[in-house]
Amino acid sequence: MVDNYFGCAKKSNPSVIAHLEAENAYGAALMKPTEAMQDKLYNEILSHIKQTDVSVPYRWGDYFYYTRTKEGQQYPIYCRKQGSVDAPEQILST
């Protein structure tokens, strides 16, 4: 089996970096005429999303697990509380 992209695995190789930068420049130039529409769509989608939110906790064993999101962050915060939903929060992962 031949992997034509094996060289891309060497991320510190200057020729790989140059190739990726050229690909990014090409993509940016190709999409340049759509920038206004991209911004409009992004803002419209964002207006329909509740950015600061908490999921409904579910019980697993002695803990209640849930996720919450904060405005401006891209990833949810995974949390749990022991025994009841009024217990202190333990953050598992951010």
mmCIF file of C-alpha atoms in Angstrom:
data_model
loop_
_atom_site.group_PDB
_atom_site.id
_atom_site.type_symbol
_atom_site.label_atom_id
_atom_site.label_comp_id
_atom_site.label_asym_id
_atom_site.label_seq_id
_atom_site.Cartn_x
_atom_site.Cartn_y
_atom_site.Cartn_z
ATOM 1 C CA MET A 1 0.000 0.000 0.000
ATOM 2 C CA VAL A 2 1.320 3.432 -0.920
ATOM 3 C CA ASP A 3 0.582 6.405 1.323
ATOM 4 C CA ASN A 4 1.034 9.527 -0.780
ATOM 5 C CA TYR A 5 0.630 11.732 2.301
ATOM 6 C CA PHE A 6 3.179 9.992 4.566
ATOM 7 C CA GLY A 7 5.512 12.991 4.303
ATOM 8 C CA CYS A 8 2.868 15.219 5.893
ATOM 9 C CA ALA A 9 3.328 13.355 9.173
ATOM 10 C CA LYS A 10 6.679 15.110 9.598
ATOM 11 C CA LYS A 11 5.174 18.389 10.793
ATOM 12 C CA SER A 12 8.516 20.018 11.533
ATOM 13 C CA ASN A 13 9.767 19.497 7.957
ATOM 14 C CA PRO A 14 10.058 22.927 6.250
ATOM 15 C CA SER A 15 8.729 21.583 2.938
ATOM 16 C CA VAL A 16 5.615 20.213 4.690
ATOM 17 C CA ILE A 17 5.062 23.548 6.434
ATOM 18 C CA ALA A 18 5.485 25.419 3.137
ATOM 19 C CA HIS A 19 3.039 23.070 1.407
ATOM 20 C CA LEU A 20 0.409 23.499 4.129
ATOM 21 C CA GLU A 21 0.818 27.279 4.117
ATOM 22 C CA ALA A 22 0.381 27.286 0.326
ATOM 23 C CA GLU A 23 -2.762 25.162 0.669
ATOM 24 C CA ASN A 24 -4.140 27.531 3.314
ATOM 25 C CA ALA A 25 -3.394 30.567 1.125
ATOM 26 C CA TYR A 26 -5.111 28.911 -1.843
ATOM 27 C CA GLY A 27 -8.181 28.100 0.258
ATOM 28 C CA ALA A 28 -8.341 31.626 1.661
ATOM 29 C CA ALA A 29 -8.058 33.148 -1.833
ATOM 30 C CA LEU A 30 -10.717 30.800 -3.205
ATOM 31 C CA MET A 31 -13.169 31.636 -0.391
ATOM 32 C CA LYS A 32 -12.420 35.396 -0.291
ATOM 33 C CA PRO A 33 -15.580 36.352 -2.261
ATOM 34 C CA THR A 34 -17.756 34.555 0.309
ATOM 35 C CA GLU A 35 -16.366 36.197 3.479
ATOM 36 C CA ALA A 36 -19.354 38.489 3.991
ATOM 37 C CA MET A 37 -21.780 35.576 3.618
ATOM 38 C CA GLN A 38 -19.673 33.421 5.959
ATOM 39 C CA ASP A 39 -19.826 36.111 8.653
ATOM 40 C CA LYS A 40 -23.556 36.553 8.157
ATOM 41 C CA LEU A 41 -24.222 32.805 8.410
ATOM 42 C CA TYR A 42 -21.928 32.399 11.424
ATOM 43 C CA ASN A 43 -23.663 35.214 13.308
ATOM 44 C CA GLU A 44 -27.100 33.865 12.404
ATOM 45 C CA ILE A 45 -26.225 30.359 13.605
ATOM 46 C CA LEU A 46 -24.679 31.785 16.767
ATOM 47 C CA SER A 47 -27.850 33.746 17.492
ATOM 48 C CA HIS A 48 -29.806 30.451 17.671
ATOM 49 C CA ILE A 49 -27.398 28.772 20.105
ATOM 50 C CA LYS A 50 -27.556 29.269 23.836
ATOM 51 C CA GLN A 51 -23.864 29.730 24.555
ATOM 52 C CA THR A 52 -23.969 29.512 28.354
ATOM 53 C CA ASP A 53 -25.960 26.412 29.213
ATOM 54 C CA VAL A 54 -26.125 23.362 31.494
ATOM 55 C CA SER A 55 -27.322 19.916 30.436
ATOM 56 C CA VAL A 56 -29.799 17.891 32.474
ATOM 57 C CA PRO A 57 -27.845 15.861 35.062
ATOM 58 C CA TYR A 58 -28.065 12.078 34.897
ATOM 59 C CA ARG A 59 -27.332 9.681 37.715
ATOM 60 C CA TRP A 60 -24.625 7.045 37.376
ATOM 61 C CA GLY A 61 -23.725 5.279 40.585
ATOM 62 C CA ASP A 62 -23.326 7.788 43.411
ATOM 63 C CA TYR A 63 -22.823 10.756 41.082
ATOM 64 C CA PHE A 64 -24.866 13.118 38.947
ATOM 65 C CA TYR A 65 -23.046 13.872 35.681
ATOM 66 C CA TYR A 66 -23.675 16.844 33.409
ATOM 67 C CA THR A 67 -21.977 19.218 31.009
ATOM 68 C CA ARG A 68 -22.025 22.961 30.902
ATOM 69 C CA THR A 69 -20.854 25.505 28.379
ATOM 70 C CA LYS A 70 -19.603 29.053 28.755
ATOM 71 C CA GLU A 71 -19.917 31.833 26.246
ATOM 72 C CA GLY A 72 -16.728 32.223 24.232
ATOM 73 C CA GLN A 73 -15.452 28.703 24.896
ATOM 74 C CA GLN A 74 -15.475 26.084 22.162
ATOM 75 C CA TYR A 75 -15.726 22.945 24.294
ATOM 76 C CA PRO A 76 -18.059 21.817 27.075
ATOM 77 C CA ILE A 77 -16.991 21.446 30.690
ATOM 78 C CA TYR A 78 -17.684 17.951 32.049
ATOM 79 C CA CYS A 79 -18.810 17.951 35.678
ATOM 80 C CA ARG A 80 -20.284 15.754 38.380
ATOM 81 C CA LYS A 81 -21.769 16.072 41.846
ATOM 82 C CA GLN A 82 -21.754 13.353 44.473
ATOM 83 C CA GLY A 83 -24.992 12.289 46.118
ATOM 84 C CA SER A 84 -27.306 15.123 45.043
ATOM 85 C CA VAL A 85 -27.548 17.956 42.568
ATOM 86 C CA ASP A 86 -26.952 20.390 45.453
ATOM 87 C CA ALA A 87 -23.508 18.932 46.287
ATOM 88 C CA PRO A 88 -20.277 20.766 45.391
ATOM 89 C CA GLU A 89 -19.299 20.564 41.739
ATOM 90 C CA GLN A 90 -16.341 18.459 40.638
ATOM 91 C CA ILE A 91 -14.905 19.385 37.238
ATOM 92 C CA LEU A 92 -13.742 16.307 35.350
ATOM 93 C CA SER A 93 -12.514 17.873 32.142
ATOM 94 C CA THR A 94 -12.503 21.240 30.419
#
